[in-house]
Amino acid sequence: DAGVIQSPRHEVTEMGQEVTLRCKPISGHNSLFWYRQTMMRGLELLIYFNNNVPIDDSGMPEDRFSAKMPNASFSTLKIQPSEPRDSAVYFCASSNRQGQSPLHFGNGTRLTVT
Amino acid sequence: EDQVTQSPEALRLQEGESSSLNCSYTVSGLRGLFWYRQDPGKGPEFLFTLYSAGEEKEKERLKATLTKKESFLHITAPKPEDSATYLCAVPLSGNTPLVFGKGTRLSVIA
């Protein structure tokens, strides 16, 4: 089992640039989650999908953030334009039954916006 | 208002010095409390799920317990390899996603 795969592991970009983070969930899992982790705020949920359908995006900080899940094996989180305050570690997680099933996390993408 | 609060923020132990980490929550109708371990540069790794008051789960030197308002992660005779950040999380209601506490950074010194 390869686990949840995220790419890239590190991303350094300049303010105003577009950033795309990628995630491949565990095969067979039907729920996918994007979290952001900072020292100040800890792990915060941004958006989650069930069966490729976005269920709740109320955690997305601004319209600059968007997420898609075109199929069961791939999701993207896009930030356009990026700002320095977006610097954080972004985690993707998947589970086979939301809410009461453990989440399986990828190793994250560390984003630095200068 | 935080629904999940962990304490202490950081804990430094000597190898073999047992202690406990606390996770308090304010959701009603708990539908599971989850403990995770996170190593630097890695994603959180699932440890335990507890569902009802009085329940206990063990894994090596770790034991998790649950009451109606809080959970404890007891670490018995810790080793340096137990050093990590320990996170707890709960779903706020129904089938909603997990809300995480800010974690306890545990350092075990040889």
PDB file of C-alpha atoms in Angstrom, chain A residues 3-11 18-26 32-35 46 49 66-79 89-94 105-111:
ATOM      1  CA  GLY A   3      -0.393   5.426   1.106  1.00  0.00           C
ATOM      2  CA  VAL A   4      -1.515   8.951   0.257  1.00  0.00           C
ATOM      3  CA  ILE A   5       0.902  10.552  -2.188  1.00  0.00           C
ATOM      4  CA  GLN A   6       1.387  14.301  -2.360  1.00  0.00           C
ATOM      5  CA  SER A   7       3.486  16.373  -4.702  1.00  0.00           C
ATOM      6  CA  PRO A   8       5.557  18.395  -4.670  1.00  0.00           C
ATOM      7  CA  ARG A   9       7.084  17.923  -1.188  1.00  0.00           C
ATOM      8  CA  HIS A  10       8.375  21.477  -1.181  1.00  0.00           C
ATOM      9  CA  GLU A  11       7.302  24.502  -3.181  1.00  0.00           C
ATOM     10  CA  GLU A  18      -0.108  30.354  -9.114  1.00  0.00           C
ATOM     11  CA  VAL A  19       0.559  27.262  -7.015  1.00  0.00           C
ATOM     12  CA  THR A  20      -0.921  23.806  -7.605  1.00  0.00           C
ATOM     13  CA  LEU A  21      -0.658  21.047  -5.039  1.00  0.00           C
ATOM     14  CA  ARG A  22      -1.461  17.461  -5.970  1.00  0.00           C
ATOM     15  CA  CYS A  23      -2.775  14.443  -4.118  1.00  0.00           C
ATOM     16  CA  LYS A  24      -3.362  10.791  -4.906  1.00  0.00           C
ATOM     17  CA  PRO A  25      -5.533   9.150  -2.212  1.00  0.00           C
ATOM     18  CA  ILE A  26      -5.391   5.528  -1.137  1.00  0.00           C
ATOM     19  CA  LEU A  32     -10.605  13.090   0.580  1.00  0.00           C
ATOM     20  CA  PHE A  33      -9.592  16.005   2.788  1.00  0.00           C
ATOM     21  CA  TRP A  34      -7.272  18.988   2.428  1.00  0.00           C
ATOM     22  CA  TYR A  35      -5.829  20.393   5.663  1.00  0.00           C
ATOM     23  CA  LEU A  46      -9.872  23.522   4.108  1.00  0.00           C
ATOM     24  CA  PHE A  49     -14.869  15.529  -0.915  1.00  0.00           C
ATOM     25  CA  SER A  66      -9.820  26.309  -5.199  1.00  0.00           C
ATOM     26  CA  ALA A  67      -9.850  22.518  -5.155  1.00  0.00           C
ATOM     27  CA  LYS A  68     -10.919  19.879  -7.608  1.00  0.00           C
ATOM     28  CA  MET A  69     -11.290  16.128  -7.657  1.00  0.00           C
ATOM     29  CA  PRO A  70     -11.802  15.062 -11.266  1.00  0.00           C
ATOM     30  CA  ASN A  71     -11.695  11.351 -10.421  1.00  0.00           C
ATOM     31  CA  ALA A  72     -11.322   8.986  -7.477  1.00  0.00           C
ATOM     32  CA  SER A  73      -7.539   8.883  -7.704  1.00  0.00           C
ATOM     33  CA  PHE A  74      -6.554  12.522  -8.017  1.00  0.00           C
ATOM     34  CA  SER A  75      -7.169  15.900  -6.417  1.00  0.00           C
ATOM     35  CA  THR A  76      -5.611  19.335  -6.716  1.00  0.00           C
ATOM     36  CA  LEU A  77      -5.517  22.413  -4.489  1.00  0.00           C
ATOM     37  CA  LYS A  78      -4.767  25.611  -6.325  1.00  0.00           C
ATOM     38  CA  ILE A  79      -3.835  29.020  -4.949  1.00  0.00           C
ATOM     39  CA  VAL A  89       2.298  22.790   5.204  1.00  0.00           C
ATOM     40  CA  TYR A  90      -0.647  21.478   3.223  1.00  0.00           C
ATOM     41  CA  PHE A  91      -1.795  17.934   3.907  1.00  0.00           C
ATOM     42  CA  CYS A  92      -4.067  15.679   1.951  1.00  0.00           C
ATOM     43  CA  ALA A  93      -5.802  12.797   3.733  1.00  0.00           C
ATOM     44  CA  SER A  94      -8.199  10.072   2.693  1.00  0.00           C
ATOM     45  CA  PHE A 105      -2.375  11.467   5.719  1.00  0.00           C
ATOM     46  CA  GLY A 106       0.210  12.133   3.067  1.00  0.00           C
ATOM     47  CA  ASN A 107       3.534  13.661   4.037  1.00  0.00           C
ATOM     48  CA  GLY A 108       2.429  17.118   3.008  1.00  0.00           C
ATOM     49  CA  THR A 109       3.625  19.926   0.769  1.00  0.00           C
ATOM     50  CA  ARG A 110       5.622  22.664   2.473  1.00  0.00           C
ATOM     51  CA  LEU A 111       4.723  25.889   0.698  1.00  0.00           C
TER      52      LEU A 111
END
